[in-house]
């Protein structure tokens, strides 16, 4: 597991806002460093897939790869594409004109690379696993559209010589032991805690919200839910800035 927060876990002591900001900065720095390493191993076409993926999930445009319909859930929380990414997109679709969705319309909470891509075991022959984190409010029809788009983006990646697996994941359902049917590799039989451990240990943020787990000190792991509630209720951080897949105080021997 990566090292996490060091600020006080006791609610009577309060939470050090300066330390909290340091943890946020640290998480982003680790993600950026891991992503830089992964990108260095890829071909130009493969790097373009990684760079464009958040935008392709953020916007619905008929000429962009993965497009299904205007009803497909889109918009990633707190995501703004760089000028370089917009240039790449316009090379794919001359008619593409980026219009920023309203923050309230974001229907994707986060996009993460995970698995070997976040470890020293990653090589130029490794495949990429991606978690697309969505809100529980999406209905069956919306999820089906998003799943269809994920499948088309997988095929687009394959056409570029990159094997990628895109998984639809929701934190609330995950905590209840529910998961949507996964595309690509069948990870549905993976043990809950082992999958959660892999996400927290190897996840690389591409766009969107950060995991609440990173803000919970090890000493507070046993009362994870209470601590997370304190963070948001006392406005140390907005719930709209987090994805929450639950705590992992211990992994059962079974």
PDB file of C-alpha atoms in Angstrom:
ATOM      1  CA  UNK A   1       0.000   0.000   0.000  1.00  0.00           C
ATOM      2  CA  UNK A   2       1.210   3.573  -0.681  1.00  0.00           C
ATOM      3  CA  UNK A   3       1.765   5.775   2.364  1.00  0.00           C
ATOM      4  CA  UNK A   4      -1.149   8.032   3.182  1.00  0.00           C
ATOM      5  CA  UNK A   5      -2.138  10.887   5.460  1.00  0.00           C
ATOM      6  CA  UNK A   6      -0.283  11.709   8.668  1.00  0.00           C
ATOM      7  CA  UNK A   7      -2.665  14.268  10.169  1.00  0.00           C
ATOM      8  CA  UNK A   8      -4.560  13.495  13.417  1.00  0.00           C
ATOM      9  CA  UNK A   9      -7.206  10.798  13.183  1.00  0.00           C
ATOM     10  CA  UNK A  10      -8.891  11.617  16.486  1.00  0.00           C
ATOM     11  CA  UNK A  11     -11.957  13.784  15.883  1.00  0.00           C
ATOM     12  CA  UNK A  12     -11.320  15.575  19.186  1.00  0.00           C
ATOM     13  CA  UNK A  13      -7.921  16.704  17.936  1.00  0.00           C
ATOM     14  CA  UNK A  14      -9.392  18.021  14.703  1.00  0.00           C
ATOM     15  CA  UNK A  15      -7.890  17.741  11.247  1.00  0.00           C
ATOM     16  CA  UNK A  16      -4.931  19.773  10.125  1.00  0.00           C
ATOM     17  CA  UNK A  17      -6.007  21.550   6.929  1.00  0.00           C
ATOM     18  CA  UNK A  18      -2.401  22.195   5.944  1.00  0.00           C
ATOM     19  CA  UNK A  19      -1.601  18.476   6.177  1.00  0.00           C
ATOM     20  CA  UNK A  20      -4.764  17.692   4.227  1.00  0.00           C
ATOM     21  CA  UNK A  21      -3.619  19.948   1.393  1.00  0.00           C
ATOM     22  CA  UNK A  22      -0.234  18.223   1.450  1.00  0.00           C
ATOM     23  CA  UNK A  23      -1.907  14.833   1.085  1.00  0.00           C
ATOM     24  CA  UNK A  24      -3.954  16.090  -1.875  1.00  0.00           C
ATOM     25  CA  UNK A  25      -0.803  17.445  -3.509  1.00  0.00           C
ATOM     26  CA  UNK A  26       1.069  14.219  -2.790  1.00  0.00           C
ATOM     27  CA  UNK A  27      -1.617  12.059  -4.378  1.00  0.00           C
ATOM     28  CA  UNK A  28      -1.640  14.122  -7.562  1.00  0.00           C
ATOM     29  CA  UNK A  29       2.173  14.087  -7.724  1.00  0.00           C
ATOM     30  CA  UNK A  30       2.311  10.288  -7.376  1.00  0.00           C
ATOM     31  CA  UNK A  31      -0.352   9.838 -10.067  1.00  0.00           C
ATOM     32  CA  UNK A  32       1.472  12.218 -12.402  1.00  0.00           C
ATOM     33  CA  UNK A  33       4.823  10.453 -11.884  1.00  0.00           C
ATOM     34  CA  UNK A  34       3.313   7.013 -12.502  1.00  0.00           C
ATOM     35  CA  UNK A  35       1.499   8.226 -15.608  1.00  0.00           C
ATOM     36  CA  UNK A  36       4.713   9.755 -16.969  1.00  0.00           C
ATOM     37  CA  UNK A  37       6.435   6.387 -16.606  1.00  0.00           C
ATOM     38  CA  UNK A  38       3.608   4.523 -18.355  1.00  0.00           C
ATOM     39  CA  UNK A  39       3.490   7.020 -21.225  1.00  0.00           C
ATOM     40  CA  UNK A  40       7.254   6.679 -21.742  1.00  0.00           C
ATOM     41  CA  UNK A  41       6.760   2.989 -22.594  1.00  0.00           C
ATOM     42  CA  UNK A  42       4.026   3.504 -25.181  1.00  0.00           C
ATOM     43  CA  UNK A  43       4.077   4.281 -28.873  1.00  0.00           C
ATOM     44  CA  UNK A  44       2.729   7.612 -30.101  1.00  0.00           C
ATOM     45  CA  UNK A  45      -0.616   6.042 -31.039  1.00  0.00           C
ATOM     46  CA  UNK A  46      -0.891   4.383 -27.630  1.00  0.00           C
ATOM     47  CA  UNK A  47      -0.030   7.607 -25.816  1.00  0.00           C
ATOM     48  CA  UNK A  48      -2.701   9.366 -27.810  1.00  0.00           C
ATOM     49  CA  UNK A  49      -5.256   6.848 -26.526  1.00  0.00           C
ATOM     50  CA  UNK A  50      -4.276   7.528 -22.897  1.00  0.00           C
ATOM     51  CA  UNK A  51      -4.267  11.298 -23.441  1.00  0.00           C
ATOM     52  CA  UNK A  52      -7.570  11.379 -25.316  1.00  0.00           C
ATOM     53  CA  UNK A  53      -9.533   8.897 -23.199  1.00  0.00           C
ATOM     54  CA  UNK A  54     -10.740  11.419 -20.592  1.00  0.00           C
ATOM     55  CA  UNK A  55     -11.907  13.821 -23.306  1.00  0.00           C
ATOM     56  CA  UNK A  56     -13.697  11.024 -25.191  1.00  0.00           C
ATOM     57  CA  UNK A  57     -15.605  10.185 -21.990  1.00  0.00           C
ATOM     58  CA  UNK A  58     -16.130  13.868 -21.225  1.00  0.00           C
ATOM     59  CA  UNK A  59     -17.691  14.861 -24.544  1.00  0.00           C
ATOM     60  CA  UNK A  60     -20.197  13.326 -26.946  1.00  0.00           C
ATOM     61  CA  UNK A  61     -19.289  14.191 -30.531  1.00  0.00           C
ATOM     62  CA  UNK A  62     -20.367  12.045 -33.507  1.00  0.00           C
ATOM     63  CA  UNK A  63     -16.967  12.251 -35.203  1.00  0.00           C
ATOM     64  CA  UNK A  64     -14.904  11.212 -32.162  1.00  0.00           C
ATOM     65  CA  UNK A  65     -13.988   7.568 -31.402  1.00  0.00           C
ATOM     66  CA  UNK A  66     -16.415   5.677 -29.171  1.00  0.00           C
ATOM     67  CA  UNK A  67     -19.446   7.813 -29.975  1.00  0.00           C
ATOM     68  CA  UNK A  68     -22.783   6.078 -29.359  1.00  0.00           C
ATOM     69  CA  UNK A  69     -25.444   8.766 -28.960  1.00  0.00           C
ATOM     70  CA  UNK A  70     -26.097  12.157 -27.419  1.00  0.00           C
ATOM     71  CA  UNK A  71     -27.876  10.362 -24.557  1.00  0.00           C
ATOM     72  CA  UNK A  72     -24.697   8.545 -23.488  1.00  0.00           C
ATOM     73  CA  UNK A  73     -23.567   9.734 -20.025  1.00  0.00           C
ATOM     74  CA  UNK A  74     -20.640  12.115 -20.286  1.00  0.00           C
ATOM     75  CA  UNK A  75     -18.865  14.929 -18.470  1.00  0.00           C
ATOM     76  CA  UNK A  76     -16.083  14.211 -15.956  1.00  0.00           C
ATOM     77  CA  UNK A  77     -16.020  15.995 -12.615  1.00  0.00           C
ATOM     78  CA  UNK A  78     -13.512  18.880 -12.488  1.00  0.00           C
ATOM     79  CA  UNK A  79     -11.965  17.925 -15.831  1.00  0.00           C
ATOM     80  CA  UNK A  80     -10.630  20.488 -18.296  1.00  0.00           C
ATOM     81  CA  UNK A  81      -8.795  19.165 -21.379  1.00  0.00           C
ATOM     82  CA  UNK A  82      -5.416  20.672 -22.160  1.00  0.00           C
ATOM     83  CA  UNK A  83      -4.717  22.559 -25.370  1.00  0.00           C
ATOM     84  CA  UNK A  84      -2.596  19.593 -26.532  1.00  0.00           C
ATOM     85  CA  UNK A  85      -5.482  17.151 -26.021  1.00  0.00           C
ATOM     86  CA  UNK A  86      -7.898  19.424 -27.899  1.00  0.00           C
ATOM     87  CA  UNK A  87      -5.406  19.595 -30.767  1.00  0.00           C
ATOM     88  CA  UNK A  88      -5.256  15.786 -30.879  1.00  0.00           C
ATOM     89  CA  UNK A  89      -9.042  15.609 -30.909  1.00  0.00           C
ATOM     90  CA  UNK A  90      -9.313  18.049 -33.814  1.00  0.00           C
ATOM     91  CA  UNK A  91      -6.888  15.913 -35.808  1.00  0.00           C
ATOM     92  CA  UNK A  92      -9.357  13.058 -35.405  1.00  0.00           C
ATOM     93  CA  UNK A  93     -12.432  15.179 -36.074  1.00  0.00           C
ATOM     94  CA  UNK A  94     -12.063  18.483 -37.895  1.00  0.00           C
ATOM     95  CA  UNK A  95     -15.641  19.357 -36.951  1.00  0.00           C
ATOM     96  CA  UNK A  96     -14.995  18.950 -33.213  1.00  0.00           C
ATOM     97  CA  UNK A  97     -15.564  22.142 -31.247  1.00  0.00           C
ATOM     98  CA  UNK A  98     -15.142  21.716 -27.510  1.00  0.00           C
ATOM     99  CA  UNK A  99     -17.883  23.099 -25.307  1.00  0.00           C
ATOM    100  CA  UNK A 100     -17.392  22.673 -21.594  1.00  0.00           C
ATOM    101  CA  UNK A 101     -20.316  20.867 -19.908  1.00  0.00           C
ATOM    102  CA  UNK A 102     -21.774  22.421 -16.772  1.00  0.00           C
ATOM    103  CA  UNK A 103     -20.248  20.992 -13.592  1.00  0.00           C
ATOM    104  CA  UNK A 104     -23.710  19.902 -12.449  1.00  0.00           C
ATOM    105  CA  UNK A 105     -24.041  17.758 -15.582  1.00  0.00           C
ATOM    106  CA  UNK A 106     -20.957  15.593 -14.930  1.00  0.00           C
ATOM    107  CA  UNK A 107     -22.014  11.948 -15.205  1.00  0.00           C
ATOM    108  CA  UNK A 108     -18.560  10.411 -14.822  1.00  0.00           C
ATOM    109  CA  UNK A 109     -16.860  10.844 -11.456  1.00  0.00           C
ATOM    110  CA  UNK A 110     -13.383   9.692 -12.383  1.00  0.00           C
ATOM    111  CA  UNK A 111     -11.165   7.778 -14.813  1.00  0.00           C
ATOM    112  CA  UNK A 112      -8.294   5.655 -13.468  1.00  0.00           C
ATOM    113  CA  UNK A 113      -5.581   3.445 -14.862  1.00  0.00           C
ATOM    114  CA  UNK A 114      -4.966   0.537 -12.518  1.00  0.00           C
ATOM    115  CA  UNK A 115      -3.200  -2.801 -12.294  1.00  0.00           C
ATOM    116  CA  UNK A 116       0.327  -3.324 -13.594  1.00  0.00           C
ATOM    117  CA  UNK A 117       0.404   0.175 -15.118  1.00  0.00           C
ATOM    118  CA  UNK A 118       0.840   1.545 -11.604  1.00  0.00           C
ATOM    119  CA  UNK A 119       3.724  -0.753 -10.701  1.00  0.00           C
ATOM    120  CA  UNK A 120       7.292  -1.594 -11.697  1.00  0.00           C
ATOM    121  CA  UNK A 121       5.911  -4.724 -13.338  1.00  0.00           C
ATOM    122  CA  UNK A 122       4.486  -2.722 -16.244  1.00  0.00           C
ATOM    123  CA  UNK A 123       6.197  -3.158 -19.620  1.00  0.00           C
ATOM    124  CA  UNK A 124       5.556  -2.118 -23.207  1.00  0.00           C
ATOM    125  CA  UNK A 125       3.702  -5.413 -23.710  1.00  0.00           C
ATOM    126  CA  UNK A 126       1.341  -4.988 -20.775  1.00  0.00           C
ATOM    127  CA  UNK A 127      -2.342  -4.327 -21.263  1.00  0.00           C
ATOM    128  CA  UNK A 128      -4.101  -1.437 -19.531  1.00  0.00           C
ATOM    129  CA  UNK A 129      -7.023  -1.657 -17.134  1.00  0.00           C
ATOM    130  CA  UNK A 130      -9.207   1.433 -16.762  1.00  0.00           C
ATOM    131  CA  UNK A 131     -11.877   2.128 -14.170  1.00  0.00           C
ATOM    132  CA  UNK A 132     -14.646   4.481 -15.258  1.00  0.00           C
ATOM    133  CA  UNK A 133     -16.259   5.631 -12.011  1.00  0.00           C
ATOM    134  CA  UNK A 134     -19.908   6.647 -12.415  1.00  0.00           C
ATOM    135  CA  UNK A 135     -22.643   7.926 -10.048  1.00  0.00           C
ATOM    136  CA  UNK A 136     -25.201   5.508  -8.673  1.00  0.00           C
ATOM    137  CA  UNK A 137     -28.002   7.641 -10.139  1.00  0.00           C
ATOM    138  CA  UNK A 138     -27.382   6.410 -13.678  1.00  0.00           C
ATOM    139  CA  UNK A 139     -30.254   4.166 -14.745  1.00  0.00           C
ATOM    140  CA  UNK A 140     -30.060   0.897 -16.678  1.00  0.00           C
ATOM    141  CA  UNK A 141     -30.429   2.548 -20.078  1.00  0.00           C
ATOM    142  CA  UNK A 142     -27.680   5.061 -19.343  1.00  0.00           C
ATOM    143  CA  UNK A 143     -25.354   2.347 -18.084  1.00  0.00           C
ATOM    144  CA  UNK A 144     -25.984   0.291 -21.212  1.00  0.00           C
ATOM    145  CA  UNK A 145     -25.018   3.271 -23.373  1.00  0.00           C
ATOM    146  CA  UNK A 146     -21.900   3.929 -21.339  1.00  0.00           C
ATOM    147  CA  UNK A 147     -20.974   0.235 -21.501  1.00  0.00           C
ATOM    148  CA  UNK A 148     -21.400   0.300 -25.284  1.00  0.00           C
ATOM    149  CA  UNK A 149     -19.140   3.341 -25.517  1.00  0.00           C
ATOM    150  CA  UNK A 150     -16.534   1.608 -23.343  1.00  0.00           C
ATOM    151  CA  UNK A 151     -16.577  -1.346 -25.738  1.00  0.00           C
ATOM    152  CA  UNK A 152     -16.071   0.900 -28.745  1.00  0.00           C
ATOM    153  CA  UNK A 153     -13.191   2.692 -27.042  1.00  0.00           C
ATOM    154  CA  UNK A 154     -11.580  -0.672 -26.291  1.00  0.00           C
ATOM    155  CA  UNK A 155     -11.774  -1.550 -29.965  1.00  0.00           C
ATOM    156  CA  UNK A 156     -10.329   1.826 -30.925  1.00  0.00           C
ATOM    157  CA  UNK A 157      -7.414   1.176 -28.560  1.00  0.00           C
ATOM    158  CA  UNK A 158      -6.893  -2.263 -30.093  1.00  0.00           C
ATOM    159  CA  UNK A 159      -6.776  -0.697 -33.544  1.00  0.00           C
ATOM    160  CA  UNK A 160      -3.874   1.403 -32.213  1.00  0.00           C
ATOM    161  CA  UNK A 161      -2.051  -1.700 -31.005  1.00  0.00           C
ATOM    162  CA  UNK A 162      -3.018  -1.312 -27.354  1.00  0.00           C
ATOM    163  CA  UNK A 163      -4.993  -3.864 -25.366  1.00  0.00           C
ATOM    164  CA  UNK A 164      -7.162  -1.944 -22.900  1.00  0.00           C
ATOM    165  CA  UNK A 165     -10.007  -3.083 -20.673  1.00  0.00           C
ATOM    166  CA  UNK A 166     -12.553  -0.481 -19.544  1.00  0.00           C
ATOM    167  CA  UNK A 167     -14.582  -1.311 -16.426  1.00  0.00           C
ATOM    168  CA  UNK A 168     -17.645   0.574 -15.192  1.00  0.00           C
ATOM    169  CA  UNK A 169     -17.390   0.998 -11.419  1.00  0.00           C
ATOM    170  CA  UNK A 170     -19.575   2.689  -8.793  1.00  0.00           C
ATOM    171  CA  UNK A 171     -18.387   3.181  -5.229  1.00  0.00           C
ATOM    172  CA  UNK A 172     -21.740   2.729  -3.475  1.00  0.00           C
ATOM    173  CA  UNK A 173     -22.540  -0.462  -5.367  1.00  0.00           C
ATOM    174  CA  UNK A 174     -19.024  -1.745  -4.810  1.00  0.00           C
ATOM    175  CA  UNK A 175     -19.325  -1.271  -1.049  1.00  0.00           C
ATOM    176  CA  UNK A 176     -22.514  -3.348  -1.173  1.00  0.00           C
ATOM    177  CA  UNK A 177     -20.713  -6.086  -3.093  1.00  0.00           C
ATOM    178  CA  UNK A 178     -22.365  -5.235  -6.435  1.00  0.00           C
ATOM    179  CA  UNK A 179     -20.464  -4.711  -9.688  1.00  0.00           C
ATOM    180  CA  UNK A 180     -21.623  -4.124 -13.230  1.00  0.00           C
ATOM    181  CA  UNK A 181     -20.732  -6.795 -15.822  1.00  0.00           C
ATOM    182  CA  UNK A 182     -17.127  -6.032 -16.747  1.00  0.00           C
ATOM    183  CA  UNK A 183     -15.860  -5.712 -20.267  1.00  0.00           C
ATOM    184  CA  UNK A 184     -12.665  -7.396 -21.429  1.00  0.00           C
ATOM    185  CA  UNK A 185     -11.148  -9.630 -18.784  1.00  0.00           C
ATOM    186  CA  UNK A 186     -13.690 -11.187 -16.457  1.00  0.00           C
ATOM    187  CA  UNK A 187     -12.763  -9.727 -13.093  1.00  0.00           C
ATOM    188  CA  UNK A 188     -16.222 -10.324 -11.667  1.00  0.00           C
ATOM    189  CA  UNK A 189     -14.953 -13.272  -9.634  1.00  0.00           C
ATOM    190  CA  UNK A 190     -12.110 -11.299  -8.046  1.00  0.00           C
ATOM    191  CA  UNK A 191     -12.305 -11.047  -4.280  1.00  0.00           C
ATOM    192  CA  UNK A 192     -13.741  -7.726  -3.092  1.00  0.00           C
ATOM    193  CA  UNK A 193     -10.840  -6.802  -0.825  1.00  0.00           C
ATOM    194  CA  UNK A 194      -8.145  -7.851  -3.264  1.00  0.00           C
ATOM    195  CA  UNK A 195      -9.678  -5.754  -6.023  1.00  0.00           C
ATOM    196  CA  UNK A 196      -9.967  -2.814  -3.641  1.00  0.00           C
ATOM    197  CA  UNK A 197      -6.351  -3.252  -2.554  1.00  0.00           C
ATOM    198  CA  UNK A 198      -5.254  -3.262  -6.188  1.00  0.00           C
ATOM    199  CA  UNK A 199      -7.150  -0.054  -6.911  1.00  0.00           C
ATOM    200  CA  UNK A 200      -5.715   1.830  -3.942  1.00  0.00           C
ATOM    201  CA  UNK A 201      -2.214   0.470  -4.463  1.00  0.00           C
ATOM    202  CA  UNK A 202      -1.894   0.962  -8.230  1.00  0.00           C
ATOM    203  CA  UNK A 203      -4.557   3.478  -9.318  1.00  0.00           C
ATOM    204  CA  UNK A 204      -3.415   6.378 -11.508  1.00  0.00           C
ATOM    205  CA  UNK A 205      -5.839   9.276 -11.795  1.00  0.00           C
ATOM    206  CA  UNK A 206      -6.389  10.324 -15.415  1.00  0.00           C
ATOM    207  CA  UNK A 207      -9.243  12.715 -14.706  1.00  0.00           C
ATOM    208  CA  UNK A 208     -11.890  13.478 -12.122  1.00  0.00           C
ATOM    209  CA  UNK A 209     -12.243  12.860  -8.399  1.00  0.00           C
ATOM    210  CA  UNK A 210      -9.633  11.393  -6.062  1.00  0.00           C
ATOM    211  CA  UNK A 211     -10.262   8.393  -3.775  1.00  0.00           C
ATOM    212  CA  UNK A 212     -11.471   9.286  -0.279  1.00  0.00           C
ATOM    213  CA  UNK A 213      -9.233   6.489   1.041  1.00  0.00           C
ATOM    214  CA  UNK A 214      -6.126   8.604   0.475  1.00  0.00           C
ATOM    215  CA  UNK A 215      -7.363  11.150   3.034  1.00  0.00           C
ATOM    216  CA  UNK A 216      -7.947   8.643   5.845  1.00  0.00           C
ATOM    217  CA  UNK A 217      -4.929   8.178   8.158  1.00  0.00           C
ATOM    218  CA  UNK A 218      -3.949   4.566   8.905  1.00  0.00           C
ATOM    219  CA  UNK A 219      -4.998   5.049  12.537  1.00  0.00           C
ATOM    220  CA  UNK A 220      -8.532   5.962  11.381  1.00  0.00           C
ATOM    221  CA  UNK A 221      -8.935   3.047   8.990  1.00  0.00           C
ATOM    222  CA  UNK A 222     -11.011   1.053  11.495  1.00  0.00           C
ATOM    223  CA  UNK A 223     -13.628   3.828  11.563  1.00  0.00           C
ATOM    224  CA  UNK A 224     -13.236   4.767   7.922  1.00  0.00           C
ATOM    225  CA  UNK A 225     -16.879   5.733   7.238  1.00  0.00           C
ATOM    226  CA  UNK A 226     -17.091   7.995  10.278  1.00  0.00           C
ATOM    227  CA  UNK A 227     -13.859   9.763   9.366  1.00  0.00           C
ATOM    228  CA  UNK A 228     -14.943  10.338   5.753  1.00  0.00           C
ATOM    229  CA  UNK A 229     -18.252  11.727   6.978  1.00  0.00           C
ATOM    230  CA  UNK A 230     -16.390  14.128   9.234  1.00  0.00           C
ATOM    231  CA  UNK A 231     -14.237  15.319   6.338  1.00  0.00           C
ATOM    232  CA  UNK A 232     -17.250  16.294   4.247  1.00  0.00           C
ATOM    233  CA  UNK A 233     -19.724  17.397   6.947  1.00  0.00           C
ATOM    234  CA  UNK A 234     -17.171  19.772   8.472  1.00  0.00           C
ATOM    235  CA  UNK A 235     -16.232  20.968   4.985  1.00  0.00           C
ATOM    236  CA  UNK A 236     -12.589  19.956   5.017  1.00  0.00           C
ATOM    237  CA  UNK A 237     -13.297  18.742   1.492  1.00  0.00           C
ATOM    238  CA  UNK A 238     -16.358  18.557  -0.734  1.00  0.00           C
ATOM    239  CA  UNK A 239     -17.973  15.178  -1.322  1.00  0.00           C
ATOM    240  CA  UNK A 240     -18.120  16.239  -4.994  1.00  0.00           C
ATOM    241  CA  UNK A 241     -14.307  16.012  -5.066  1.00  0.00           C
ATOM    242  CA  UNK A 242     -14.160  12.357  -3.977  1.00  0.00           C
ATOM    243  CA  UNK A 243     -14.927   8.836  -5.122  1.00  0.00           C
ATOM    244  CA  UNK A 244     -15.444   6.411  -2.267  1.00  0.00           C
ATOM    245  CA  UNK A 245     -15.056   2.643  -2.628  1.00  0.00           C
ATOM    246  CA  UNK A 246     -14.784   2.043   1.109  1.00  0.00           C
ATOM    247  CA  UNK A 247     -12.063   1.293   3.604  1.00  0.00           C
ATOM    248  CA  UNK A 248      -9.707  -1.646   3.781  1.00  0.00           C
ATOM    249  CA  UNK A 249      -8.573  -1.922   7.393  1.00  0.00           C
ATOM    250  CA  UNK A 250      -7.669  -5.568   6.894  1.00  0.00           C
ATOM    251  CA  UNK A 251      -7.955  -8.326   4.287  1.00  0.00           C
ATOM    252  CA  UNK A 252      -9.697 -11.460   5.635  1.00  0.00           C
ATOM    253  CA  UNK A 253      -7.507 -14.567   5.522  1.00  0.00           C
ATOM    254  CA  UNK A 254     -10.221 -16.420   3.618  1.00  0.00           C
TER     255      UNK A 254
END
